[in-house]
Short mmCIF file of C-alpha atoms in Angstrom, two decimals:
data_model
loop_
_atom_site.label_atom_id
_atom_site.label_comp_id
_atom_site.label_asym_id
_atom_site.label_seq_id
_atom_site.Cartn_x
_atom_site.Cartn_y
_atom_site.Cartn_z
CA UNK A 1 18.84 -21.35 18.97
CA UNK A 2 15.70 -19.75 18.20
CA UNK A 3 12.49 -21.39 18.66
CA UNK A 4 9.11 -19.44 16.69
CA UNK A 5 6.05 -19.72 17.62
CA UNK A 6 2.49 -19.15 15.81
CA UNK A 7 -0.59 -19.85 17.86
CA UNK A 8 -3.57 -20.05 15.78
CA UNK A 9 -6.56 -19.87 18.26
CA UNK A 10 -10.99 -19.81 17.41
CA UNK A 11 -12.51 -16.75 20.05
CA UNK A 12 -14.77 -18.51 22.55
CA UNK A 13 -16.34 -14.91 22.28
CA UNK A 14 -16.34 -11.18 21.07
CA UNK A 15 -14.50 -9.01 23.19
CA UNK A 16 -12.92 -5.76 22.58
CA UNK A 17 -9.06 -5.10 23.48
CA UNK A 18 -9.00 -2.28 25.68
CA UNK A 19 -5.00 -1.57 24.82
CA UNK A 20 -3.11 -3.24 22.13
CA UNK A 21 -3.11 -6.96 21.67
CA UNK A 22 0.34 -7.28 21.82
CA UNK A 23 0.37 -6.52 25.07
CA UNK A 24 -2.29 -8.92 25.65
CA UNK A 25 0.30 -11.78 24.19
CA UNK A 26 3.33 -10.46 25.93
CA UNK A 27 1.22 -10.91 29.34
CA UNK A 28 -0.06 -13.99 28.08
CA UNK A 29 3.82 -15.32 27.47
CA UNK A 30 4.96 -14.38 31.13
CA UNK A 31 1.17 -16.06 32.80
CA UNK A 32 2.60 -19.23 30.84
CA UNK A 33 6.30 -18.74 32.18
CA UNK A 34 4.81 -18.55 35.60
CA UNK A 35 2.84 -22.26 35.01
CA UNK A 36 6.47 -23.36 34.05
CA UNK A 37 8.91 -21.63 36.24
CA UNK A 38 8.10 -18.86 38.83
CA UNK A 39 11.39 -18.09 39.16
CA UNK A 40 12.39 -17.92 35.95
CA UNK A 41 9.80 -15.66 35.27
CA UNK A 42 10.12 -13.43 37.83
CA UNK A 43 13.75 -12.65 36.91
CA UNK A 44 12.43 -12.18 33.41
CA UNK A 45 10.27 -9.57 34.52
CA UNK A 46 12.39 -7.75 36.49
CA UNK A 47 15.24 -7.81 34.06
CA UNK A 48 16.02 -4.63 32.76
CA UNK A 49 18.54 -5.95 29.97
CA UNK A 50 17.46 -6.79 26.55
CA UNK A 51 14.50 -9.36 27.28
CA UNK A 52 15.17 -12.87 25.27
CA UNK A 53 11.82 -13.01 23.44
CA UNK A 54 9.22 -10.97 21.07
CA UNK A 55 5.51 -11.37 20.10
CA UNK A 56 3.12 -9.98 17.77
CA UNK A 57 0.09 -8.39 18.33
CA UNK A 58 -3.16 -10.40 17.67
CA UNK A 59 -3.63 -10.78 13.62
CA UNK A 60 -5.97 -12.22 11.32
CA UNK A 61 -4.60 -12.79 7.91
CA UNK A 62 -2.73 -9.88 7.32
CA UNK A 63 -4.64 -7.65 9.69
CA UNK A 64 -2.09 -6.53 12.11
CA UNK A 65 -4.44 -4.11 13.61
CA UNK A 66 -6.99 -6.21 15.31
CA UNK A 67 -8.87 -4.44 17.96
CA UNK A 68 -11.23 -7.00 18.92
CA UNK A 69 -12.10 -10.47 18.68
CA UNK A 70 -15.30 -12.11 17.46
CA UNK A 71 -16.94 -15.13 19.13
CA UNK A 72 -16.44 -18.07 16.23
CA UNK A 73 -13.51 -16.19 14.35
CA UNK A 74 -10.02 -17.49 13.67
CA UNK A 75 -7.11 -15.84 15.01
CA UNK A 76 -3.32 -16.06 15.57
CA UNK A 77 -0.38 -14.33 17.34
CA UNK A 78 3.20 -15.74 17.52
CA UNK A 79 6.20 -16.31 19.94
CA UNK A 80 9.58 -15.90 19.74
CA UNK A 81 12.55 -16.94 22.07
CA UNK A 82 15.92 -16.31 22.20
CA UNK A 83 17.07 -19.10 24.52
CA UNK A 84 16.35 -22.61 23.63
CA UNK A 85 15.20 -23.84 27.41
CA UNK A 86 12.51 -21.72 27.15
CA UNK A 87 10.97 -22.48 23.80
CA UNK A 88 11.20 -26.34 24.66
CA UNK A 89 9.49 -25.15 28.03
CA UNK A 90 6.41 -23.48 25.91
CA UNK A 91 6.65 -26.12 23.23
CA UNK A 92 5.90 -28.93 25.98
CA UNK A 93 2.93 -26.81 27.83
CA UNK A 94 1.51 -25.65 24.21
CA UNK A 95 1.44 -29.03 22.60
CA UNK A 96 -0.29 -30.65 25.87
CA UNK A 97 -3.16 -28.45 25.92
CA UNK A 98 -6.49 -28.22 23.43
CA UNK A 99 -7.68 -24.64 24.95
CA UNK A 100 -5.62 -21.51 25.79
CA UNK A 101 -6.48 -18.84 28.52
CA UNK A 102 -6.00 -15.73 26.79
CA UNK A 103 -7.78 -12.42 27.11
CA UNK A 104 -9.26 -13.02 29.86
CA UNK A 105 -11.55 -16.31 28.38
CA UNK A 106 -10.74 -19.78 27.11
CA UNK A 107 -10.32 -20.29 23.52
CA UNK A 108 -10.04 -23.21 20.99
CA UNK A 109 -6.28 -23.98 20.29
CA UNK A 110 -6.53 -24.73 16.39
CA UNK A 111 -2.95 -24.96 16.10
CA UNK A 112 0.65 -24.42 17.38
CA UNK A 113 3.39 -24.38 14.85
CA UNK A 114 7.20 -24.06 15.59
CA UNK A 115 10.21 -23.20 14.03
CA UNK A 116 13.93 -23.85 14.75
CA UNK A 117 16.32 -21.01 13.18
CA UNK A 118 19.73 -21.71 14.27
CA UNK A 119 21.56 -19.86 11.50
CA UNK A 120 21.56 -16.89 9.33
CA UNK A 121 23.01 -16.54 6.17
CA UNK A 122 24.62 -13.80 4.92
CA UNK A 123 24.38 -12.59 1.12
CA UNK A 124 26.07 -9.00 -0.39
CA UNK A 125 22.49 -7.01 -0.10
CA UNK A 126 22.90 -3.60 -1.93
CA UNK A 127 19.24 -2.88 -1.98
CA UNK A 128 16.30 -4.10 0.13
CA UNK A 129 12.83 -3.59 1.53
CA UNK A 130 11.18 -3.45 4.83
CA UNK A 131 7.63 -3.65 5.42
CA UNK A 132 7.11 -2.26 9.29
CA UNK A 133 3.88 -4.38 10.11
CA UNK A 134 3.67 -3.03 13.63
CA UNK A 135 4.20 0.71 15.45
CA UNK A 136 8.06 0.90 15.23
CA UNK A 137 9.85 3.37 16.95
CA UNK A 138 13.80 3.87 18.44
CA UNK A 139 15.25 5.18 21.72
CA UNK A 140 18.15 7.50 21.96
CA UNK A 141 19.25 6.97 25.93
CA UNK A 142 22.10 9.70 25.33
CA UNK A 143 19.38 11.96 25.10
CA UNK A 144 16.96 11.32 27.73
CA UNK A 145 15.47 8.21 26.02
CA UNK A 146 14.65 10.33 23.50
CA UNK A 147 11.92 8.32 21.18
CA UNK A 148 12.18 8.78 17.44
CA UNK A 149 9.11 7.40 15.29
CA UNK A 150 11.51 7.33 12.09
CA UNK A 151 13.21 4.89 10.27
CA UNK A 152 16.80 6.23 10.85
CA UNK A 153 19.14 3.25 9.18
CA UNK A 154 21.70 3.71 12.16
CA UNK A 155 18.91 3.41 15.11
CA UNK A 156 17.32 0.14 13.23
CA UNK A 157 20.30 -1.42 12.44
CA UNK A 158 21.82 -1.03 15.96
CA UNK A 159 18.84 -2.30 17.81
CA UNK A 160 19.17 -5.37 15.86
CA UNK A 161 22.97 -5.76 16.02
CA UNK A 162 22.50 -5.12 19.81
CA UNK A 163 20.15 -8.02 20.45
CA UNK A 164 22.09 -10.07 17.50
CA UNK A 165 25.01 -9.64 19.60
CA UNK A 166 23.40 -10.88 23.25
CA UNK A 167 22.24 -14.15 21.99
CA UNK A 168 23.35 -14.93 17.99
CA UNK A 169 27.06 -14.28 17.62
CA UNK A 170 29.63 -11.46 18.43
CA UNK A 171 29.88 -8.50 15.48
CA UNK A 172 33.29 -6.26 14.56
CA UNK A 173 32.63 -3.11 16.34
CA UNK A 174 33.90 -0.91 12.98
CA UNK A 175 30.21 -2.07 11.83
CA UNK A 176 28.19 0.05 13.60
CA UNK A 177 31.31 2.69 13.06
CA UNK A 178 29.54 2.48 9.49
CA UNK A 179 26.54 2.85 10.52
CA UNK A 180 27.38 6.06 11.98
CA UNK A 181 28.69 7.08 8.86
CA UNK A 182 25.67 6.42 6.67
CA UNK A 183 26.79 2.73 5.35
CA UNK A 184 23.27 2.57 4.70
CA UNK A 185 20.77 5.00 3.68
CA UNK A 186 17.16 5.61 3.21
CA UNK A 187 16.18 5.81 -0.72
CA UNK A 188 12.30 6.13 -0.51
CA UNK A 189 9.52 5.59 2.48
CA UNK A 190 5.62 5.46 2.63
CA UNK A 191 4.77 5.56 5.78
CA UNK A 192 2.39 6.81 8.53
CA UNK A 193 2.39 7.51 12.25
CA UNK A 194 0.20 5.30 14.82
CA UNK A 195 -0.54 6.07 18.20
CA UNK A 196 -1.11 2.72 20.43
CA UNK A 197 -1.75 2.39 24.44
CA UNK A 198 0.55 -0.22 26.21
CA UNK A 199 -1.17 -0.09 28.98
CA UNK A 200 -3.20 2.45 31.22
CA UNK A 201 -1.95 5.79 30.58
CA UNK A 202 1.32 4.48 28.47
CA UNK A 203 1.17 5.73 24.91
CA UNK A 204 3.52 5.24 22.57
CA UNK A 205 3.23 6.19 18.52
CA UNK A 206 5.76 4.66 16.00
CA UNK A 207 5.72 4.40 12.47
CA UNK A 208 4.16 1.77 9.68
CA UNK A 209 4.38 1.22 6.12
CA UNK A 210 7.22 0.36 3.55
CA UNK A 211 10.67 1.58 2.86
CA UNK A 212 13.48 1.20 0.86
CA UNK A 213 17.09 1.45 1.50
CA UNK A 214 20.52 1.01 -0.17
CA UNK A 215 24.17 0.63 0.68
CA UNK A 216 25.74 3.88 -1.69
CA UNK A 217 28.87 3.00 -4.03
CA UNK A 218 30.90 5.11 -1.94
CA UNK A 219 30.01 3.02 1.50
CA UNK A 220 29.70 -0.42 0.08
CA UNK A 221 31.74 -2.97 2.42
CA UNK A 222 31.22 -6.67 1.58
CA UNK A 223 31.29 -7.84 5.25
CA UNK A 224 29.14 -5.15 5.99
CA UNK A 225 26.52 -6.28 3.43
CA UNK A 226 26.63 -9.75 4.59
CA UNK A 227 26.17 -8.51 7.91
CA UNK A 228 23.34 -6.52 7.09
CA UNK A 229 21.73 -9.39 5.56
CA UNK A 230 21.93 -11.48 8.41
CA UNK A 231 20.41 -8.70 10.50
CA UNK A 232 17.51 -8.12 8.30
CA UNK A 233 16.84 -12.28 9.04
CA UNK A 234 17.27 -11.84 12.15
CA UNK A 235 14.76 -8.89 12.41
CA UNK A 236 11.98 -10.82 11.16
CA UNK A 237 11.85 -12.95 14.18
CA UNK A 238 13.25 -10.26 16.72
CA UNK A 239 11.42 -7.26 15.53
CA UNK A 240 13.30 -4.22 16.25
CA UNK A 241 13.10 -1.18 18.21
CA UNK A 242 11.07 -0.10 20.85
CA UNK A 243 8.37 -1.80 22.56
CA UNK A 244 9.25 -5.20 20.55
CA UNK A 245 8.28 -7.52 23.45
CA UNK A 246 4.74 -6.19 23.10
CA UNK A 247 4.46 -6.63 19.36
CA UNK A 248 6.10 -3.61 18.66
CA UNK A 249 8.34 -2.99 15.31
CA UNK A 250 7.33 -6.37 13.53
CA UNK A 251 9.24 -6.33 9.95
CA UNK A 252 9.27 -8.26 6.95
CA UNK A 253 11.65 -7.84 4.07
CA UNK A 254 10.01 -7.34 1.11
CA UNK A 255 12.81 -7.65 -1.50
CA UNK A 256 16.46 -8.01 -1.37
CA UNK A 257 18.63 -6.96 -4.69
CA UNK A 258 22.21 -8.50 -4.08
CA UNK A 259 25.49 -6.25 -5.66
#
């Protein structure tokens, strides 16, 4: 089950972020995990599989792109888990405290709000929308790790089927065969590059903005579409892509058009 997080939190005072926030809230989810469960945490960190969490940067309304914080101002960022044990872990130390250590300073909690997702339904999507809120980019590993700041359908859709598959449900395997195949394909995009630093002398630069996409007469698969819808749900708690754990590739669908 998936447990969602959004921490709203008032600035005890202005500070700038000297990398990007989500960063900030990724280390801010592991100095929690350590208050829990050492271990646990530990084996998180050093876990080179597909982590079972995501965060967003810091935001403010619909400002994804928040490079400091002003003493007084509202703020928010938000968790995500893949594993149930852990969200009830954070949901029992969030809900017992009124201030939260983060950046470096305590801070007013205003509110924590959660959300239980335990299913996703799947609809016959033929056309949709993604708004990328957040720097989104893919790896190629066949290619030296090859990083691609586009949104190639086959790259986004896999990342999400990948992490679907580790802790939703199991997927046929002729799915991403259609991928491969163009099952889905890109029908307009305005978008821009952004360059953001991880952390000292990381950079990494992925792309922002809306596009559209379609499933061509020629390709349409009902299962397919259903599974596609079910990713795109997914997405919007997972992100996608590269860098997700630090707020990377945050999405929201925009519009879905069924068949």
């Amino acid at each position: 089950m998936i447990v969602h997080f959004t921490i709203n939190f008032v600035a005890s005072e202005s500070r700038y972020f000297w990398m990007y926030s989500g960063a900030y809230v990724r280390g801010f989810l592991y100095w929690v995990l350590r208050k829990i469960n050492r271990i646990l945490a530990e084996e998180l960190h050093s876990n080179k599989g597909l982590a079972p969490f995501a965060t967003s940067p810091v935001f403010k309304g619909e400002d994804y792109c928040v490079g400091k914080i002003v003493e007084g101002e509202k703020y928010s960022f938000t968790l995500t888990t893949f594993v149930e044990e852990i969200g009830e872990a954070l949901k029992e130390y969030l809900t017992s405290i009124d201030r939260i250590f983060f950046a470096g300073m305590l801070n007013e909690l205003e509110k924590v709000e959660v959300r239980y997702v335990d299913e996703f339904k799947g609809e016959e999507v033929r056309k949709f929308k993604i708004k990328f809120l957040t720097p989104c980019y893919f790896r190629i590993p066949n290619l030296g790790y090859r990083f691609v700041p586009l949104p190639i359908p086959q790259l986004l859709f896999r990342s999400l089927a990948r992490l679907y598959e580790a802790y939703v449900s199991s997927l046929p395997k002729e799915y991403r065969e259609w991928l491969d195949r163009w099952g889905i394909a890109v029908s307009g995009c305005n978008i821009k590059t952004e360059k953001i630093l991880l952390k000292r002398g990381l950079w990494s630069a992925g792309f922002v903005g809306d596009v559209s996409f379609s499933i061509p007469n020629d390709t349409y698969n009902e299962e397919f579409a259903r599974i596609t819808s079910k990713l795109l749900k997914f997405g919007e708690y997972s992100n996608v892509g590269g860098g997700r754990t630090s707020g990377l590739g945050m999405i929201r669908v925009l519009r879905v058009e069924k068949r």
